[in-house]
Coordinates of C-alpha atoms in Angstrom, one line a residue:
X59 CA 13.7 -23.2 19.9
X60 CA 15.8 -20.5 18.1
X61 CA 14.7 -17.3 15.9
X62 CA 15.0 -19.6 12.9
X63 CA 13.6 -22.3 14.2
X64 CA 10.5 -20.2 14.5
X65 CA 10.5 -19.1 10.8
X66 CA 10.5 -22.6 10.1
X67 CA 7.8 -23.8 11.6
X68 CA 5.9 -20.4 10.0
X69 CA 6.6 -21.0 6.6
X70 CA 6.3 -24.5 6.7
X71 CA 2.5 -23.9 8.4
X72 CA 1.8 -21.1 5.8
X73 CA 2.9 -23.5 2.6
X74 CA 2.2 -26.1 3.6
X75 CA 4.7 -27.6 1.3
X76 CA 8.1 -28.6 2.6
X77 CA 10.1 -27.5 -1.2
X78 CA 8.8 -24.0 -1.0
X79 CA 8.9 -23.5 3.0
X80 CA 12.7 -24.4 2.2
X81 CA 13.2 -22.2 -0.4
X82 CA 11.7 -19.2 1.7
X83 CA 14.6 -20.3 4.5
X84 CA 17.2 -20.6 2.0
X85 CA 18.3 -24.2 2.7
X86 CA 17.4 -27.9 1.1
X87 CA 14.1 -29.7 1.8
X88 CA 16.1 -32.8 2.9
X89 CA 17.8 -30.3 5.7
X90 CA 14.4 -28.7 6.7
X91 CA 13.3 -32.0 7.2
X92 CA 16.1 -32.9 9.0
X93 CA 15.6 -30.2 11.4
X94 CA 11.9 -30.7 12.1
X95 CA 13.0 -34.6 12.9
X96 CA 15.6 -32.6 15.6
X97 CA 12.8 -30.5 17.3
X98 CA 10.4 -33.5 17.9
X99 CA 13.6 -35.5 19.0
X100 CA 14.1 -32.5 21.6
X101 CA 10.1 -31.8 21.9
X102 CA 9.5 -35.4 22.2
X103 CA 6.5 -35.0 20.5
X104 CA 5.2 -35.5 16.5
X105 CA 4.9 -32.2 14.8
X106 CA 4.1 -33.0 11.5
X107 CA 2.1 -36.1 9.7
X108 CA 2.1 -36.8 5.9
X109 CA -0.4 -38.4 4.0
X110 CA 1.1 -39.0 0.7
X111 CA 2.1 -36.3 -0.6
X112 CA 0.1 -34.0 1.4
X113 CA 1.5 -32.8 5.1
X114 CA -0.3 -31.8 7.8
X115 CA 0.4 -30.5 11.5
X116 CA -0.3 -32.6 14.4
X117 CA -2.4 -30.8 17.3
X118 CA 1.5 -30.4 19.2
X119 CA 2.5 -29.3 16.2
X120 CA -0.4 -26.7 15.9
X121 CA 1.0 -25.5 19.1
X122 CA 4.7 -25.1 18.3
X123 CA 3.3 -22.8 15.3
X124 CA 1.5 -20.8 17.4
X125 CA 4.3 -20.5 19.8
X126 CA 6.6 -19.6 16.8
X127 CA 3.9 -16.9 15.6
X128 CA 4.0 -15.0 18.9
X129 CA 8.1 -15.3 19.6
X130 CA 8.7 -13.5 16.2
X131 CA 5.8 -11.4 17.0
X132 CA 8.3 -10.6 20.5
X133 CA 11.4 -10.5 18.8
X134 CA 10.2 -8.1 16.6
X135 CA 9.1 -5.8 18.8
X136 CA 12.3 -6.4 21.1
X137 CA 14.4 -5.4 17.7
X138 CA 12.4 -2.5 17.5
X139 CA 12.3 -0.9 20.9
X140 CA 16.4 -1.8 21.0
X141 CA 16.4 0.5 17.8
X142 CA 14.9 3.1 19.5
X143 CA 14.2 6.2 17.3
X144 CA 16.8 5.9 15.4
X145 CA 14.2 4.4 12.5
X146 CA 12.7 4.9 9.5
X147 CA 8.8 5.7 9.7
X148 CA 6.7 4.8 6.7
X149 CA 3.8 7.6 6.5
X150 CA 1.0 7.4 3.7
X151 CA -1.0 10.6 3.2
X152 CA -4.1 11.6 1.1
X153 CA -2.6 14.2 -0.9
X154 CA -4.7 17.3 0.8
X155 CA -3.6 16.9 4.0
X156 CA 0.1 16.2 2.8
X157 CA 0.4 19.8 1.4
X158 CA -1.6 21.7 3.8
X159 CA -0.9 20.2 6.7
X160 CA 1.4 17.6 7.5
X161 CA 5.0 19.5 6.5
X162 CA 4.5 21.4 9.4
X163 CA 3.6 18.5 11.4
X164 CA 6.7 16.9 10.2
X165 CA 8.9 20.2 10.8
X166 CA 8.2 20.4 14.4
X167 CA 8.3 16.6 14.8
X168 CA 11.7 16.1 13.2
X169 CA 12.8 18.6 15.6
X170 CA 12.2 16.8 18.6
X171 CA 13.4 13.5 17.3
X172 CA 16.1 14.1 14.5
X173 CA 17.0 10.7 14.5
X174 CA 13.9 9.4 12.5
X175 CA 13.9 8.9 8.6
X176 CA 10.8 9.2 7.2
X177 CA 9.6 7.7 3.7
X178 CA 6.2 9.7 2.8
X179 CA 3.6 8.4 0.0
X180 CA 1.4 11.0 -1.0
X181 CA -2.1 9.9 -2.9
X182 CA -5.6 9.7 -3.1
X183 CA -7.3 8.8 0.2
X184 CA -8.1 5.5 -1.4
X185 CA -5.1 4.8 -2.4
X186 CA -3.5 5.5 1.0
X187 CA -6.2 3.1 2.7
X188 CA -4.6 -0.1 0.0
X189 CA -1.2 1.0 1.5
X190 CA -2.4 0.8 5.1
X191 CA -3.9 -2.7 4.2
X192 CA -1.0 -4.3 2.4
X193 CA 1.0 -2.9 5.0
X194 CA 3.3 -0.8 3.1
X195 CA 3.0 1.5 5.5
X196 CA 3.3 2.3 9.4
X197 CA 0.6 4.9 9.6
X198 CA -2.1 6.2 6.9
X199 CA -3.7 9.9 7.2
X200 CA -6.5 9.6 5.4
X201 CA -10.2 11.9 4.6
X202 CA -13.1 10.7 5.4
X203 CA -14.7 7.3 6.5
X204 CA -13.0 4.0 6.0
X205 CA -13.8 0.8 8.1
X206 CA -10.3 0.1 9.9
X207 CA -9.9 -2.8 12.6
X208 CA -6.5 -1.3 13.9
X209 CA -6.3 1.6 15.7
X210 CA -7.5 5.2 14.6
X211 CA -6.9 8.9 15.9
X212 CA -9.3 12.0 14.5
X213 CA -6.7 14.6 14.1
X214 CA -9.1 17.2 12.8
X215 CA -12.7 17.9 11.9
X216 CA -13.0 20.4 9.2
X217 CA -16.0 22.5 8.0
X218 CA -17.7 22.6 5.0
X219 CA -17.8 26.5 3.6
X220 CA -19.6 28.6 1.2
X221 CA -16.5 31.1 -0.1
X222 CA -17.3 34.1 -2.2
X223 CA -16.2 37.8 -2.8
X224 CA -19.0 39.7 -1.5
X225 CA -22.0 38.6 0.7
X226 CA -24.3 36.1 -0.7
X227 CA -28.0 36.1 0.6
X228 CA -28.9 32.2 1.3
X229 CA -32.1 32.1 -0.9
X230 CA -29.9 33.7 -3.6
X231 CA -27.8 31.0 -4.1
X232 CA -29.7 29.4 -6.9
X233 CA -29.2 32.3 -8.8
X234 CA -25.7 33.0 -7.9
X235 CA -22.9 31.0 -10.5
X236 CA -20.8 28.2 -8.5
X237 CA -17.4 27.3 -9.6
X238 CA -17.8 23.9 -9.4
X239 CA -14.8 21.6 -7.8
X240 CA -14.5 17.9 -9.2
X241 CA -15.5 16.6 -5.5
X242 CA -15.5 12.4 -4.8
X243 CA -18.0 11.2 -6.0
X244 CA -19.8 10.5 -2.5
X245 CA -18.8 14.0 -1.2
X246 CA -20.6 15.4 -4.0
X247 CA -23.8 13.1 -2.8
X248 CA -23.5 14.8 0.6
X249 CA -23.3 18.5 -1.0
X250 CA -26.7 17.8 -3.0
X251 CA -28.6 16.0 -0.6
X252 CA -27.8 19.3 1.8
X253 CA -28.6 21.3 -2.2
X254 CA -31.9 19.5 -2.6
X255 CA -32.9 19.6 0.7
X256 CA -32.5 23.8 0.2
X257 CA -33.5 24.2 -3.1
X258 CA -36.0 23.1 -5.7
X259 CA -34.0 24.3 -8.8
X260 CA -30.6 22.7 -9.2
X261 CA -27.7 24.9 -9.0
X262 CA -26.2 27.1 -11.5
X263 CA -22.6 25.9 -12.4
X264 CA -20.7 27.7 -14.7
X265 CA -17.1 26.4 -14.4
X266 CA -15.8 22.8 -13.5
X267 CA -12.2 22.7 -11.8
X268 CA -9.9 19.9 -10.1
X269 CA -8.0 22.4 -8.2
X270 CA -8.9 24.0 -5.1
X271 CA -6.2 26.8 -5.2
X272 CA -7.8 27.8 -8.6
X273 CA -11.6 27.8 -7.6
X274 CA -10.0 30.1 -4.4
X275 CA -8.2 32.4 -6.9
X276 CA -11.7 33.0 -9.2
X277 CA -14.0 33.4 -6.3
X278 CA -11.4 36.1 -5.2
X279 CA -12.2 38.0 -8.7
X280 CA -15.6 37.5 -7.7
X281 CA -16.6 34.8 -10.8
X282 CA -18.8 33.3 -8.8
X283 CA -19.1 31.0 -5.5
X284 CA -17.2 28.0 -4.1
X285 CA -18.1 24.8 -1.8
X286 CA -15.1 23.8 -0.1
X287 CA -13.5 22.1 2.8
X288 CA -11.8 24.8 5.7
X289 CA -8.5 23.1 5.2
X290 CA -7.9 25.2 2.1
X291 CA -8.8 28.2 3.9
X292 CA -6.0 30.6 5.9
X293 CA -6.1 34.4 7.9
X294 CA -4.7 35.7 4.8
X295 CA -7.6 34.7 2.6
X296 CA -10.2 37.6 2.4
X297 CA -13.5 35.4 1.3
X298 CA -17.0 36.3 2.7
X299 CA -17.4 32.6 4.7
X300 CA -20.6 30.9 6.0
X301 CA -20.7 27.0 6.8
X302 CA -22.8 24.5 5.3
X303 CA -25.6 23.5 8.0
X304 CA -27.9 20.6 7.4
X305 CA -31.8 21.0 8.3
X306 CA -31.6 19.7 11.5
X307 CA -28.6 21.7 13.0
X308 CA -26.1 19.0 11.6
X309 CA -22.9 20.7 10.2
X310 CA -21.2 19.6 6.9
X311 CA -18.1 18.4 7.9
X312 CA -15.3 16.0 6.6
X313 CA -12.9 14.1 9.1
X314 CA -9.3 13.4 9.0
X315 CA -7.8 10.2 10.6
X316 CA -4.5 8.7 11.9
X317 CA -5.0 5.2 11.3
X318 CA -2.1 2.3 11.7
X319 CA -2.6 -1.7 12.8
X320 CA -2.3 -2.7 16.1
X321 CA 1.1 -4.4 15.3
X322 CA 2.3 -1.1 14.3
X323 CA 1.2 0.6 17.4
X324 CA 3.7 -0.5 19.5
X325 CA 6.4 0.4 17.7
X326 CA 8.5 3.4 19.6
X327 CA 8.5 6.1 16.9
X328 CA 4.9 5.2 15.7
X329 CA 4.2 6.1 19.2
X330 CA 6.1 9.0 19.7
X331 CA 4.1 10.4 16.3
X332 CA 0.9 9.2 17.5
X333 CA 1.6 11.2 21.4
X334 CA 2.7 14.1 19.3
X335 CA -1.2 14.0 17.5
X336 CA -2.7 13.8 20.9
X337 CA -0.5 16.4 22.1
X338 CA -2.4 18.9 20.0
X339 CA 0.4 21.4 18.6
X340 CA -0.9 24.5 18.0
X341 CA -1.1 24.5 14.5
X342 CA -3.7 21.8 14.3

């Protein structure tokens, strides 16, 4: 049973519809049909039953399918590892990490394996996860939690910070204006639970951005103080720091993942990338 043989029996078992299988294989229902007569000719078993107009597989048929399944599956992978690195990789990131993080990645990756193409989406974390699900892309790095039954790497952990000017005295917060960033809306439920838990009065917000770079630049000029992640944070920056710490010892922290399907795994230059993750360059 050939490579198209397979794809046959696939689409025929997905459509269950002998017109629309053929269309997907390009040829004429009468010569599908003529072709699944062959392979129980050379199987010497029934593959498929019909029952007026509906069709159904028999049990050997069943098996043939699943046969099918797993030598494209093979083939696939064969086609792949034959390629080599000489691919393109499909990488979705949430748009945070891809600016403050991931062209270096990519700098010192394409280095080691010029070879490699690679077609980047930069979103929302959210957005990234669909991606990874419909599986536009090979690999997702995404913020944050997401339930994922493929395979997942943490690539970094990152603090939660307090940034201001000058020194701020903990119980003086409350009275101390915060420039406010447009957080998630469940990152913002984490940040007052840890408020509340502090505080009895809420807190006193002054200025509502959706840009991290322009919170850093007023809390600079000393306008007030800022809540936000240590990814935004470098040596240059000159910002009196302290970590958010739950009650009970817990940092605040927000995780980043490397997430791709198990399919994708075993493709060669999805595992180079993910060995160069593990690797730990130094500027992760």
């Amino acid at each position: 049973m050939d490579e198209k043989d397979c794809y046959l029996l696939k689409y025929v078992y997905e459509e269950m519809n002998l017109g629309r299988a053929a269309k997907k294989m390009f040829i004429t229902p009468p010569a599908l049909t003529y072709r699944i007569q062959q392979l129980e000719q050379k199987f010497e078993v029934p593959i498929l039953r019909k029952n007026g107009k509906q069709i159904y597989f028999t049990p050997e048929g069943e098996h043939l399918v699943q046969y099918a399944n797993k030598k494209i599956t093979e083939l696939q992978l064969l086609k792949d590892y034959l390629l080599d690195i000489n691919a393109t990789l499909r990488i979705g990131a949430s748009t945070i990490y891809a600016r403050y993080r991931l062209p270096e990645v990519l700098k010192y990756f394409l280095n080691m394996y010029p070879q490699v193409k690679i077609h980047l989406n930069a979103g929302l974390t959210k957005e990234i996860f669909q991606l990874l699900a419909a599986e536009k892309i090979h690999l997702g790095i995404v913020r944050g939690e997401f339930n994922w039954p493929g395979y997942k790497y943490l690539i970094e952990t990152e603090n939660i910070c307090i940034i201001s000017k000058d020194k701020i005295h903990f119980d003086d917060l409350p009275k101390v204006p915060r420039i406010h960033y447009k957080y998630p809306s469940n990152f913002n439920r984490r940040i007052e639970s840890w408020w509340y838990e502090n505080f009895e009065t809420p807190p006193l917000i002054n200025t509502e951005i959706d840009d991290y770079e322009t919170v850093k630049a007023l809390a600079k000029v000393g306008y007030g103080y800022a809540i936000i992640p240590s990814i935004f944070l470098n040596d240059q920056d000159d910002f009196f720091q302290q970590n958010i710490v739950f009650k009970d010892g817990t940092p605040m922290t927000i995780n980043t993942w490397l997430m791709c399907s198990n399919e994708s795994k075993e493709l060669v230059i999805v595992k180079k990338l993910i060995e160069y993750f593990q690797s730990a360059p130094p500027l992760l």
